[in-house]
Each structure stands twice: as structure tokens, then as C-alpha cells.
PDB file of C-alpha atoms in Angstrom:
ATOM      1  CA  MET A   5     259.837 271.332 -12.088  1.00 47.00           C
ATOM      2  CA  GLY A   6     259.957 273.437  -8.986  1.00 51.00           C
ATOM      3  CA  LYS A   7     259.250 272.756  -5.465  1.00 51.00           C
ATOM      4  CA  ARG A   8     256.047 273.262  -4.173  1.00 56.00           C
ATOM      5  CA  LYS A   9     255.476 275.792  -1.202  1.00 55.00           C
ATOM      6  CA  ALA A  10     254.036 274.325   2.060  1.00 53.00           C
ATOM      7  CA  ALA A  11     250.539 275.342   2.546  1.00 55.00           C
ATOM      8  CA  PRO A  12     250.019 277.753   5.376  1.00 54.00           C
ATOM      9  CA  THR A  13     249.048 276.015   8.259  1.00 52.00           C
ATOM     10  CA  PRO A  14     245.602 277.864  10.193  1.00 51.00           C
ATOM     11  CA  ASP A  15     246.205 279.488  13.536  1.00 51.00           C
ATOM     12  CA  VAL A  16     244.859 277.619  16.280  1.00 46.00           C
ATOM     13  CA  THR A  17     244.987 280.400  19.095  1.00 48.00           C
ATOM     14  CA  GLN A  18     242.100 282.752  17.243  1.00 51.00           C
ATOM     15  CA  GLU A  19     240.041 284.955  18.985  1.00 50.00           C
ATOM     16  CA  PRO A  20     236.606 283.683  19.546  1.00 50.00           C
ATOM     17  CA  GLN A  21     234.167 285.048  17.439  1.00 55.00           C
ATOM     18  CA  GLN A  22     231.527 287.127  18.920  1.00 55.00           C
ATOM     19  CA  THR A  23     227.980 286.706  18.734  1.00 52.00           C
ATOM     20  CA  PRO A  24     225.189 288.776  17.134  1.00 53.00           C
ATOM     21  CA  GLY A  25     224.151 290.372  20.231  1.00 53.00           C
ATOM     22  CA  GLY A  26     228.064 291.162  20.836  1.00 54.00           C
ATOM     23  CA  GLN A  27     228.789 288.707  23.612  1.00 56.00           C
ATOM     24  CA  LYS A  28     231.476 286.140  23.616  1.00 53.00           C
ATOM     25  CA  PRO A  29     230.329 282.785  23.694  1.00 52.00           C
ATOM     26  CA  ALA A  30     230.421 280.872  27.147  1.00 52.00           C
ATOM     27  CA  LYS A  31     233.873 278.836  27.529  1.00 52.00           C
ATOM     28  CA  GLN A  32     233.553 275.358  27.322  1.00 53.00           C
ATOM     29  CA  ALA A  33     234.215 273.714  30.694  1.00 48.00           C
ATOM     30  CA  LYS A  34     237.701 271.699  30.873  1.00 48.00           C
ATOM     31  CA  THR A  35     237.672 267.609  31.753  1.00 48.00           C
ATOM     32  CA  SER A  36     240.375 267.992  34.669  1.00 46.00           C
ATOM     33  CA  THR A  37     242.002 264.424  34.966  1.00 46.00           C
ATOM     34  CA  GLU A  38     244.121 265.768  38.189  1.00 45.00           C
ATOM     35  CA  THR A  39     241.166 264.946  40.505  1.00 46.00           C
ATOM     36  CA  PRO A  40     241.894 261.401  41.140  1.00 57.00           C
ATOM     37  CA  GLY A  41     238.621 258.917  41.340  1.00 58.00           C
ATOM     38  CA  PHE A  42     237.823 255.956  42.962  1.00 55.00           C
ATOM     39  CA  LYS A  43     240.873 253.970  43.306  1.00 73.00           C
ATOM     40  CA  ASN A  44     241.101 251.741  46.284  1.00 77.00           C
ATOM     41  CA  LYS A  45     239.629 248.842  45.202  1.00 81.00           C
ATOM     42  CA  GLU A  46     239.563 246.842  48.873  1.00 88.00           C
ATOM     43  CA  LYS A  47     236.044 244.706  49.339  1.00 92.00           C
ATOM     44  CA  VAL A  48     235.355 242.238  52.075  1.00 95.00           C
ATOM     45  CA  LEU A  49     233.686 238.973  51.493  1.00 95.00           C
ATOM     46  CA  LEU A  50     231.260 238.356  54.868  1.00 95.00           C
ATOM     47  CA  LEU A  51     229.402 235.225  54.962  1.00 93.00           C
ATOM     48  CA  SER A  52     228.848 232.456  57.659  1.00 93.00           C
ATOM     49  CA  SER A  53     228.638 228.605  58.060  1.00 91.00           C
ATOM     50  CA  ARG A  54     225.555 226.408  58.517  1.00 88.00           C
ATOM     51  CA  GLY A  55     224.409 226.381  62.148  1.00 88.00           C
ATOM     52  CA  ILE A  56     224.938 229.666  63.015  1.00 90.00           C
ATOM     53  CA  THR A  57     222.971 231.181  66.076  1.00 91.00           C
ATOM     54  CA  HIS A  58     220.662 234.301  65.968  1.00 92.00           C
ATOM     55  CA  ARG A  59     223.106 236.361  68.377  1.00 92.00           C
ATOM     56  CA  SER A  60     225.965 235.440  65.881  1.00 92.00           C
ATOM     57  CA  ARG A  61     223.885 236.564  62.969  1.00 93.00           C
ATOM     58  CA  HIS A  62     222.879 239.820  64.434  1.00 93.00           C
ATOM     59  CA  LEU A  63     226.378 240.463  65.044  1.00 94.00           C
ATOM     60  CA  MET A  64     227.465 239.797  61.542  1.00 93.00           C
ATOM     61  CA  LEU A  65     224.806 242.213  60.330  1.00 93.00           C
ATOM     62  CA  ASP A  66     225.857 244.724  62.759  1.00 94.00           C
ATOM     63  CA  LEU A  67     229.393 244.503  61.021  1.00 94.00           C
ATOM     64  CA  ALA A  68     228.044 244.284  57.533  1.00 93.00           C
ATOM     65  CA  GLN A  69     226.568 248.015  58.466  1.00 92.00           C
ATOM     66  CA  LEU A  70     230.134 249.174  60.004  1.00 93.00           C
ATOM     67  CA  LEU A  71     231.442 248.000  56.451  1.00 93.00           C
ATOM     68  CA  PRO A  72     229.800 249.648  53.550  1.00 92.00           C
ATOM     69  CA  HIS A  73     232.323 248.109  50.870  1.00 92.00           C
ATOM     70  CA  CYS A  74     231.525 245.017  52.156  1.00 93.00           C
ATOM     71  CA  LYS A  75     229.676 241.729  50.066  1.00 93.00           C
ATOM     72  CA  ARG A  76     227.516 239.454  51.537  1.00 91.00           C
ATOM     73  CA  ASP A  77     226.862 235.644  50.264  1.00 90.00           C
ATOM     74  CA  ALA A  78     224.968 233.059  51.081  1.00 86.00           C
ATOM     75  CA  LYS A  79     225.737 230.464  54.203  1.00 87.00           C
ATOM     76  CA  LEU A  80     228.599 227.930  53.470  1.00 86.00           C
ATOM     77  CA  ASP A  81     227.519 224.490  53.332  1.00 79.00           C
ATOM     78  CA  THR A  82     230.936 222.914  53.953  1.00 69.00           C
ATOM     79  CA  LYS A  83     232.820 223.031  57.246  1.00 66.00           C
ATOM     80  CA  THR A  84     236.232 220.861  55.946  1.00 69.00           C
ATOM     81  CA  ASP A  85     236.873 222.404  52.451  1.00 81.00           C
ATOM     82  CA  ARG A  86     237.665 226.235  53.275  1.00 84.00           C
ATOM     83  CA  GLY A  87     239.194 226.770  49.915  1.00 84.00           C
ATOM     84  CA  VAL A  88     235.868 227.242  48.425  1.00 89.00           C
ATOM     85  CA  ILE A  89     235.732 230.604  50.026  1.00 91.00           C
ATOM     86  CA  ASN A  90     238.781 231.964  47.765  1.00 91.00           C
ATOM     87  CA  GLU A  91     236.675 230.936  44.897  1.00 92.00           C
ATOM     88  CA  VAL A  92     233.520 233.163  45.949  1.00 91.00           C
ATOM     89  CA  ALA A  93     235.693 236.063  46.761  1.00 92.00           C
ATOM     90  CA  ASP A  94     237.304 235.783  43.362  1.00 92.00           C
ATOM     91  CA  MET A  95     233.991 235.795  42.131  1.00 92.00           C
ATOM     92  CA  LYS A  96     232.859 238.882  44.053  1.00 92.00           C
ATOM     93  CA  CYS A  97     236.243 240.369  42.935  1.00 91.00           C
ATOM     94  CA  CYS A  98     236.802 240.787  46.990  1.00 93.00           C
ATOM     95  CA  SER A  99     240.315 240.929  48.472  1.00 93.00           C
ATOM     96  CA  SER A 100     239.646 240.133  52.432  1.00 95.00           C
ATOM     97  CA  VAL A 101     237.195 237.703  53.536  1.00 95.00           C
ATOM     98  CA  LEU A 102     235.471 237.719  57.084  1.00 95.00           C
ATOM     99  CA  PHE A 103     234.141 233.947  57.691  1.00 95.00           C
ATOM    100  CA  PHE A 104     231.934 233.293  60.860  1.00 94.00           C
ATOM    101  CA  GLU A 105     232.126 229.316  61.206  1.00 93.00           C
ATOM    102  CA  ALA A 106     229.677 227.925  63.951  1.00 91.00           C
ATOM    103  CA  ARG A 107     230.476 224.693  66.121  1.00 90.00           C
ATOM    104  CA  LYS A 108     227.803 222.744  68.135  1.00 88.00           C
ATOM    105  CA  ARG A 109     225.783 226.009  68.007  1.00 87.00           C
ATOM    106  CA  LYS A 110     228.001 226.996  70.563  1.00 89.00           C
ATOM    107  CA  ASP A 111     230.867 228.468  69.563  1.00 93.00           C
ATOM    108  CA  LEU A 112     232.009 230.622  67.164  1.00 94.00           C
ATOM    109  CA  TYR A 113     235.083 231.189  65.287  1.00 95.00           C
ATOM    110  CA  VAL A 114     235.706 234.352  63.160  1.00 96.00           C
ATOM    111  CA  TRP A 115     238.322 233.720  60.281  1.00 95.00           C
ATOM    112  CA  LEU A 116     240.058 236.803  58.802  1.00 96.00           C
ATOM    113  CA  ALA A 117     242.118 236.481  55.477  1.00 95.00           C
ATOM    114  CA  ARG A 118     243.402 238.071  52.777  1.00 94.00           C
ATOM    115  CA  ALA A 119     242.205 236.228  49.573  1.00 90.00           C
ATOM    116  CA  PRO A 120     243.727 234.313  47.912  1.00 89.00           C
ATOM    117  CA  ASP A 121     247.372 233.852  48.964  1.00 90.00           C
ATOM    118  CA  GLY A 122     246.901 234.668  52.413  1.00 86.00           C
ATOM    119  CA  PRO A 123     247.474 235.118  55.368  1.00 95.00           C
ATOM    120  CA  SER A 124     244.526 234.151  57.630  1.00 96.00           C
ATOM    121  CA  VAL A 125     243.722 234.496  61.265  1.00 97.00           C
ATOM    122  CA  LYS A 126     241.781 232.144  63.181  1.00 96.00           C
ATOM    123  CA  PHE A 127     239.879 233.907  66.143  1.00 97.00           C
ATOM    124  CA  HIS A 128     237.750 232.567  69.112  1.00 96.00           C
ATOM    125  CA  CYS A 129     234.640 235.016  69.524  1.00 95.00           C
ATOM    126  CA  ALA A 130     233.173 235.659  73.132  1.00 93.00           C
ATOM    127  CA  ASN A 131     231.341 238.273  74.940  1.00 93.00           C
ATOM    128  CA  VAL A 132     229.078 238.997  71.848  1.00 93.00           C
ATOM    129  CA  HIS A 133     226.718 241.977  72.563  1.00 93.00           C
ATOM    130  CA  THR A 134     224.854 243.132  69.613  1.00 92.00           C
ATOM    131  CA  MET A 135     223.501 246.667  68.966  1.00 90.00           C
ATOM    132  CA  ALA A 136     219.775 245.522  69.539  1.00 87.00           C
ATOM    133  CA  GLU A 137     220.472 244.178  72.708  1.00 88.00           C
ATOM    134  CA  LEU A 138     222.646 246.959  74.485  1.00 86.00           C
ATOM    135  CA  LYS A 139     220.312 249.824  73.447  1.00 85.00           C
ATOM    136  CA  LEU A 140     222.937 252.150  73.747  1.00 87.00           C
ATOM    137  CA  SER A 141     222.746 256.139  73.554  1.00 85.00           C
ATOM    138  CA  GLY A 142     225.094 256.305  70.841  1.00 86.00           C
ATOM    139  CA  ASN A 143     224.155 256.629  67.156  1.00 88.00           C
ATOM    140  CA  HIS A 144     226.048 257.709  63.880  1.00 89.00           C
ATOM    141  CA  LEU A 145     225.682 257.867  60.208  1.00 88.00           C
ATOM    142  CA  LYS A 146     225.193 254.950  58.316  1.00 88.00           C
ATOM    143  CA  GLY A 147     228.063 254.332  55.682  1.00 88.00           C
ATOM    144  CA  SER A 148     230.707 256.943  57.380  1.00 91.00           C
ATOM    145  CA  ARG A 149     233.973 256.166  57.242  1.00 91.00           C
ATOM    146  CA  PRO A 150     235.619 255.204  60.929  1.00 93.00           C
ATOM    147  CA  ILE A 151     238.572 256.132  62.234  1.00 94.00           C
ATOM    148  CA  LEU A 152     240.490 253.086  63.541  1.00 96.00           C
ATOM    149  CA  SER A 153     242.062 253.062  66.655  1.00 95.00           C
ATOM    150  CA  PHE A 154     244.707 250.518  68.101  1.00 96.00           C
ATOM    151  CA  ASP A 155     246.591 249.990  71.199  1.00 93.00           C
ATOM    152  CA  SER A 156     250.437 250.581  71.774  1.00 94.00           C
ATOM    153  CA  ALA A 157     250.665 246.616  72.075  1.00 95.00           C
ATOM    154  CA  PHE A 158     249.877 246.048  68.481  1.00 96.00           C
ATOM    155  CA  ASP A 159     253.476 247.834  67.569  1.00 94.00           C
ATOM    156  CA  GLN A 160     254.970 245.409  70.158  1.00 94.00           C
ATOM    157  CA  GLN A 161     254.696 241.989  68.597  1.00 94.00           C
ATOM    158  CA  PRO A 162     255.406 240.749  65.320  1.00 95.00           C
ATOM    159  CA  HIS A 163     251.874 238.744  65.203  1.00 95.00           C
ATOM    160  CA  LEU A 164     250.116 241.757  66.698  1.00 96.00           C
ATOM    161  CA  GLN A 165     251.684 243.933  63.957  1.00 96.00           C
ATOM    162  CA  LEU A 166     250.408 241.591  61.445  1.00 96.00           C
ATOM    163  CA  MET A 167     246.849 241.424  63.068  1.00 96.00           C
ATOM    164  CA  LYS A 168     246.629 245.321  63.129  1.00 96.00           C
ATOM    165  CA  GLU A 169     247.798 245.530  59.292  1.00 95.00           C
ATOM    166  CA  MET A 170     244.745 243.039  58.471  1.00 95.00           C
ATOM    167  CA  PHE A 171     242.352 244.666  60.608  1.00 96.00           C
ATOM    168  CA  THR A 172     243.187 248.211  58.726  1.00 95.00           C
ATOM    169  CA  GLN A 173     242.922 246.749  55.300  1.00 93.00           C
ATOM    170  CA  SER A 174     239.483 245.032  56.200  1.00 94.00           C
ATOM    171  CA  PHE A 175     238.036 247.760  58.543  1.00 94.00           C
ATOM    172  CA  ALA A 176     238.798 251.126  57.010  1.00 92.00           C
ATOM    173  CA  THR A 177     236.408 252.063  54.432  1.00 91.00           C
ATOM    174  CA  PRO A 178     237.990 253.201  50.943  1.00 89.00           C
ATOM    175  CA  ARG A 179     238.157 256.876  50.274  1.00 85.00           C
ATOM    176  CA  ARG A 180     235.225 257.656  47.695  1.00 84.00           C
ATOM    177  CA  HIS A 181     233.701 254.426  48.357  1.00 87.00           C
ATOM    178  CA  PRO A 182     230.187 255.127  46.319  1.00 86.00           C
ATOM    179  CA  LYS A 183     228.519 253.634  49.276  1.00 89.00           C
ATOM    180  CA  SER A 184     230.243 255.515  51.780  1.00 88.00           C
ATOM    181  CA  LYS A 185     229.754 258.929  53.381  1.00 87.00           C
ATOM    182  CA  PRO A 186     232.330 261.738  53.384  1.00 84.00           C
ATOM    183  CA  PHE A 187     232.713 262.188  57.387  1.00 84.00           C
ATOM    184  CA  HIS A 188     234.356 260.756  60.208  1.00 88.00           C
ATOM    185  CA  ASP A 189     231.915 260.621  63.270  1.00 90.00           C
ATOM    186  CA  HIS A 190     232.823 257.227  64.827  1.00 93.00           C
ATOM    187  CA  VAL A 191     235.557 255.211  66.108  1.00 95.00           C
ATOM    188  CA  ILE A 192     236.683 251.693  66.247  1.00 96.00           C
ATOM    189  CA  SER A 193     238.683 250.883  68.682  1.00 96.00           C
ATOM    190  CA  PHE A 194     240.891 247.720  69.236  1.00 97.00           C
ATOM    191  CA  HIS A 195     242.428 247.014  72.498  1.00 96.00           C
ATOM    192  CA  PHE A 196     244.659 244.179  73.534  1.00 96.00           C
ATOM    193  CA  LEU A 197     244.476 242.868  77.307  1.00 94.00           C
ATOM    194  CA  ASP A 198     244.635 239.532  78.552  1.00 93.00           C
ATOM    195  CA  ASN A 199     245.766 237.979  75.590  1.00 93.00           C
ATOM    196  CA  ARG A 200     242.557 238.857  73.813  1.00 95.00           C
ATOM    197  CA  ILE A 201     241.450 241.897  71.424  1.00 96.00           C
ATOM    198  CA  TRP A 202     238.637 243.671  72.485  1.00 96.00           C
ATOM    199  CA  LEU A 203     236.420 245.329  69.888  1.00 96.00           C
ATOM    200  CA  ARG A 204     234.507 248.467  70.503  1.00 95.00           C
ATOM    201  CA  ASN A 205     232.420 250.803  68.321  1.00 95.00           C
ATOM    202  CA  TYR A 206     232.289 254.990  69.632  1.00 95.00           C
ATOM    203  CA  GLN A 207     230.168 258.047  68.560  1.00 93.00           C
ATOM    204  CA  VAL A 208     232.257 261.007  68.145  1.00 91.00           C
ATOM    205  CA  VAL A 209     230.359 263.749  69.842  1.00 89.00           C
ATOM    206  CA  PRO A 210     231.254 266.966  69.419  1.00 84.00           C
ATOM    207  CA  GLY A 211     231.210 269.943  71.749  1.00 78.00           C
ATOM    208  CA  ILE A 212     228.041 272.323  72.373  1.00 74.00           C
ATOM    209  CA  ASP A 213     230.094 275.202  70.534  1.00 71.00           C
ATOM    210  CA  LYS A 214     230.594 274.099  66.900  1.00 66.00           C
ATOM    211  CA  LYS A 215     232.257 276.928  66.067  1.00 69.00           C
ATOM    212  CA  LYS A 216     234.978 276.658  68.466  1.00 71.00           C
ATOM    213  CA  ALA A 217     235.729 272.782  68.044  1.00 66.00           C
ATOM    214  CA  SER A 218     238.671 271.549  70.351  1.00 73.00           C
ATOM    215  CA  ALA A 219     240.003 268.296  71.143  1.00 73.00           C
ATOM    216  CA  ASP A 220     238.983 268.776  74.819  1.00 77.00           C
ATOM    217  CA  SER A 221     235.046 269.404  74.021  1.00 79.00           C
ATOM    218  CA  VAL A 222     234.779 266.296  72.038  1.00 85.00           C
ATOM    219  CA  SER A 223     233.419 263.158  73.784  1.00 89.00           C
ATOM    220  CA  LEU A 224     232.521 259.769  72.998  1.00 91.00           C
ATOM    221  CA  VAL A 225     229.621 257.642  72.942  1.00 92.00           C
ATOM    222  CA  GLU A 226     229.437 253.719  72.849  1.00 92.00           C
ATOM    223  CA  VAL A 227     227.150 252.186  70.071  1.00 93.00           C
ATOM    224  CA  GLY A 228     228.247 249.094  69.756  1.00 86.00           C
ATOM    225  CA  PRO A 229     228.834 245.971  69.136  1.00 93.00           C
ATOM    226  CA  ARG A 230     230.940 244.437  71.637  1.00 93.00           C
ATOM    227  CA  VAL A 231     233.179 241.592  70.678  1.00 95.00           C
ATOM    228  CA  CYS A 232     236.054 240.077  72.456  1.00 96.00           C
ATOM    229  CA  LEU A 233     238.626 237.864  69.583  1.00 96.00           C
ATOM    230  CA  ASN A 234     240.745 235.358  71.121  1.00 96.00           C
ATOM    231  CA  PRO A 235     243.585 234.530  68.463  1.00 96.00           C
ATOM    232  CA  ILE A 236     244.046 231.280  68.167  1.00 96.00           C
ATOM    233  CA  LYS A 237     246.567 230.585  65.036  1.00 96.00           C
ATOM    234  CA  ILE A 238     247.887 232.827  62.304  1.00 97.00           C
ATOM    235  CA  PHE A 239     248.238 230.597  58.978  1.00 96.00           C
ATOM    236  CA  GLY A 240     250.895 231.522  55.732  1.00 94.00           C
ATOM    237  CA  GLY A 241     248.260 230.944  53.404  1.00 93.00           C
ATOM    238  CA  SER A 242     244.299 231.767  52.635  1.00 91.00           C
ATOM    239  CA  PHE A 243     242.648 229.739  55.687  1.00 91.00           C
ATOM    240  CA  GLY A 244     245.298 227.076  55.877  1.00 90.00           C
ATOM    241  CA  GLY A 245     249.087 226.570  55.275  1.00 92.00           C
ATOM    242  CA  PRO A 246     251.966 226.988  57.286  1.00 94.00           C
ATOM    243  CA  VAL A 247     251.495 228.164  61.128  1.00 95.00           C
ATOM    244  CA  LEU A 248     253.256 231.361  61.613  1.00 95.00           C
ATOM    245  CA  PHE A 249     251.972 231.894  65.371  1.00 96.00           C
ATOM    246  CA  ASP A 250     250.194 229.179  68.011  1.00 96.00           C
ATOM    247  CA  ASN A 251     248.500 230.721  71.257  1.00 95.00           C
ATOM    248  CA  PRO A 252     249.716 228.962  73.887  1.00 94.00           C
ATOM    249  CA  HIS A 253     247.381 230.563  76.514  1.00 93.00           C
ATOM    250  CA  PHE A 254     244.248 229.623  74.119  1.00 95.00           C
ATOM    251  CA  VAL A 255     241.757 227.003  76.102  1.00 94.00           C
ATOM    252  CA  SER A 256     239.439 225.162  73.845  1.00 93.00           C
ATOM    253  CA  PRO A 257     235.986 225.376  74.920  1.00 92.00           C
ATOM    254  CA  ASN A 258     235.722 221.580  74.502  1.00 92.00           C
ATOM    255  CA  ARG A 259     238.182 221.246  77.140  1.00 92.00           C
ATOM    256  CA  ILE A 260     236.645 224.070  79.545  1.00 92.00           C
ATOM    257  CA  ARG A 261     233.153 222.246  79.197  1.00 91.00           C
ATOM    258  CA  ALA A 262     235.083 219.144  79.699  1.00 91.00           C
ATOM    259  CA  LEU A 263     236.569 219.907  83.092  1.00 90.00           C
ATOM    260  CA  LEU A 264     233.043 221.669  84.452  1.00 89.00           C
ATOM    261  CA  LYS A 265     231.644 218.340  83.540  1.00 88.00           C
ATOM    262  CA  LYS A 266     234.671 216.479  85.599  1.00 86.00           C
ATOM    263  CA  ARG A 267     233.891 219.028  88.362  1.00 84.00           C
ATOM    264  CA  GLU A 268     230.314 218.528  88.599  1.00 84.00           C
ATOM    265  CA  ALA A 269     230.854 214.202  88.332  1.00 82.00           C
ATOM    266  CA  SER A 270     233.607 214.613  91.083  1.00 80.00           C
ATOM    267  CA  LYS A 271     231.190 216.326  93.379  1.00 79.00           C
ATOM    268  CA  TYR A 272     228.438 213.622  92.890  1.00 81.00           C
ATOM    269  CA  GLY A 273     231.207 210.951  93.435  1.00 82.00           C
ATOM    270  CA  ALA A 274     231.833 212.910  96.568  1.00 84.00           C
ATOM    271  CA  LYS A 275     228.286 212.683  97.661  1.00 86.00           C
ATOM    272  CA  VAL A 276     228.299 208.674  96.704  1.00 87.00           C
ATOM    273  CA  SER A 277     231.353 208.116  98.791  1.00 87.00           C
ATOM    274  CA  ALA A 278     230.187 209.918 101.895  1.00 89.00           C
ATOM    275  CA  LYS A 279     227.159 207.810 101.830  1.00 89.00           C
ATOM    276  CA  ALA A 280     228.929 204.579 101.449  1.00 89.00           C
ATOM    277  CA  GLN A 281     231.529 205.617 104.406  1.00 89.00           C
ATOM    278  CA  ARG A 282     228.691 206.570 106.773  1.00 89.00           C
ATOM    279  CA  ARG A 283     226.876 203.222 106.115  1.00 89.00           C
ATOM    280  CA  GLU A 284     230.032 201.459 106.648  1.00 89.00           C
ATOM    281  CA  HIS A 285     230.665 203.324 109.769  1.00 88.00           C
ATOM    282  CA  GLN A 286     227.005 202.621 111.333  1.00 87.00           C
ATOM    283  CA  GLN A 287     227.994 198.870 110.150  1.00 87.00           C
ATOM    284  CA  GLN A 288     231.387 198.507 112.076  1.00 87.00           C
ATOM    285  CA  HIS A 289     229.803 200.689 115.291  1.00 86.00           C
ATOM    286  CA  GLN A 290     226.464 199.341 116.337  1.00 85.00           C
ATOM    287  CA  ILE A 291     224.497 200.621 119.382  1.00 81.00           C
ATOM    288  CA  PRO A 292     223.882 197.197 121.717  1.00 83.00           C
ATOM    289  CA  HIS A 293     220.133 196.780 122.691  1.00 81.00           C
ATOM    290  CA  ASP A 294     219.273 198.339 125.609  1.00 80.00           C
ATOM    291  CA  ASP A 295     216.713 196.380 127.595  1.00 78.00           C
ATOM    292  CA  LEU A 296     215.399 199.137 129.709  1.00 78.00           C
ATOM    293  CA  ALA A 297     214.761 201.642 126.586  1.00 76.00           C
ATOM    294  CA  ASP A 298     210.954 200.728 126.260  1.00 79.00           C
ATOM    295  CA  VAL A 299     209.904 201.186 129.995  1.00 78.00           C
ATOM    296  CA  PHE A 300     208.924 204.588 129.886  1.00 76.00           C
ATOM    297  CA  LYS A 301     207.021 204.950 126.526  1.00 68.00           C
TER     298      LYS A 301
END
């Protein structure tokens, strides 16, 4: 039997047929896979503990407005087992955690951690001024991507380099995030001074002539909030683990209050001792009785 000849394959590159009107049909839009989509899945979990004050709660709400990629959760009812926060972050698909821990309804501690493997930094938060309290003239678009500005001191010491990387991963809004706006109209600055980190938020105001924009014509107007973060310790794990850095300049607020009470108690003790010395002096140096003292009365 002879071999069969292979059937001719149809020509794929055929010219498109013309329509009855003589016009060629419209070409179909090509689905281009070159444009990258939303790849950075960075999310920040924002939550607090029980007993937080109104000012701390307003600070947390202000930070939630600055972080469109954050996810909020209910108040945490425990103060000892912080490992539960890693489980909450896993359920929310978050890789970073900002945890506001309140103590004695006076002190506010902020935890910045990478879930679930760490590291984590514990800060003491002081000098808190919210946007509603300041009422500054600055205003920027909600959900816009910020420009992070760091002081040159963050590149000099290893623990500051680590904190700079953690701040960048937490506060930088991912590109093409669904809840973000494709604009850069505000700057979040981090400055290291007096062994503390000072956080500020500024609006970028262009010049009057927008067609001829230059670096000299751009100005910054503060928006808020204002926060001072005093680093306490850096842990190797998430909310625990080996201590990588311990701040020797940190003084506990309880220690400061105890010293103030001791100073006030020393003032009261000085008054009591002065009165006792006066009575003792009067007993030792009594004035003798004068018989002519009542003559001219």
C-alpha cells in the first residue's frame, strides 16, 4: 500500500475578509501582559489594647488615614500573650503590625513588628498631637502615596538602619494599591534627635506658576499628626525573642513619676523638720519674764 500524503495545513496568516460595505472589520484588542499589576501585597495591621485614651485613639485614626493599605481590628483584650497578634495578622493577611499598648491609662507604648518571624521594636510614645487638636492649615489628598524622608543619622548606626527599613516597609504605600491614589502630595519625615524619633507629616505645595515648576518654588505645610517615639528595645522575634538592642538612655515613666513624688515628699519633709527645729529652738531659748512689761498697758 502506498503512503498517504499529508493534508496541506491551512494558512493562518490570511488577510481578513472584507465586509459587504467594503470595509475591513475592526481589529481585536490584544491582551497585553507586559503591564505589571498589583504585586506588592504589603499590608499593615493596626490595633490597640484595652484602656487606651481618647488622644491615643485619635492618633491611631490619623495614622489609619495616612496608611490606605492598613487593616484595622478590634481591641485586644490581653496584655501578656502578644503572640495572639501574629494569628490575627495571619488571618488578615498582614505582614506588618502596629500595636498600640496602653498602660495605667497614662502611658502609650507602640510596637512595630514584622509578622510572624520578626523583628520587632518597642517604642514609648510621647508628645502626641492629633490633627483635630492642631488644626493646621496643611491638607493633602486622602489615600495618596507619601514620600518618606529620613534623617542622615538613620544611616550611621545599625539599629537605626533596621528601624529605617521597618518604617519604610510599614509606612510606604505599595504602588498600584486599590485604595491608594497615584499622587505624591505629602511627605512623612522621620528625624532622630535627643535619642528619639520625631515623626511629622507635611503637604507639598507647588508654586504659583504650575507650568514652570521648580524645586525652589515648592514649599511644605505641616498637616499633622505629631509624634515622638522613644525606642526601648529591639527584639529578634515578633513581640519577643532575643534582645538585639537595649536603649541605655530610656527612663521608664514609672521611674519619673516615683522621682517626682519623692521630690514632693522631700519638700513636705523639709517643712515638717523646719517646724520641729523651730519648736526646739523656742524651748531652748525661752524669753525670761519681765515684771515691767505690763506697766504701760
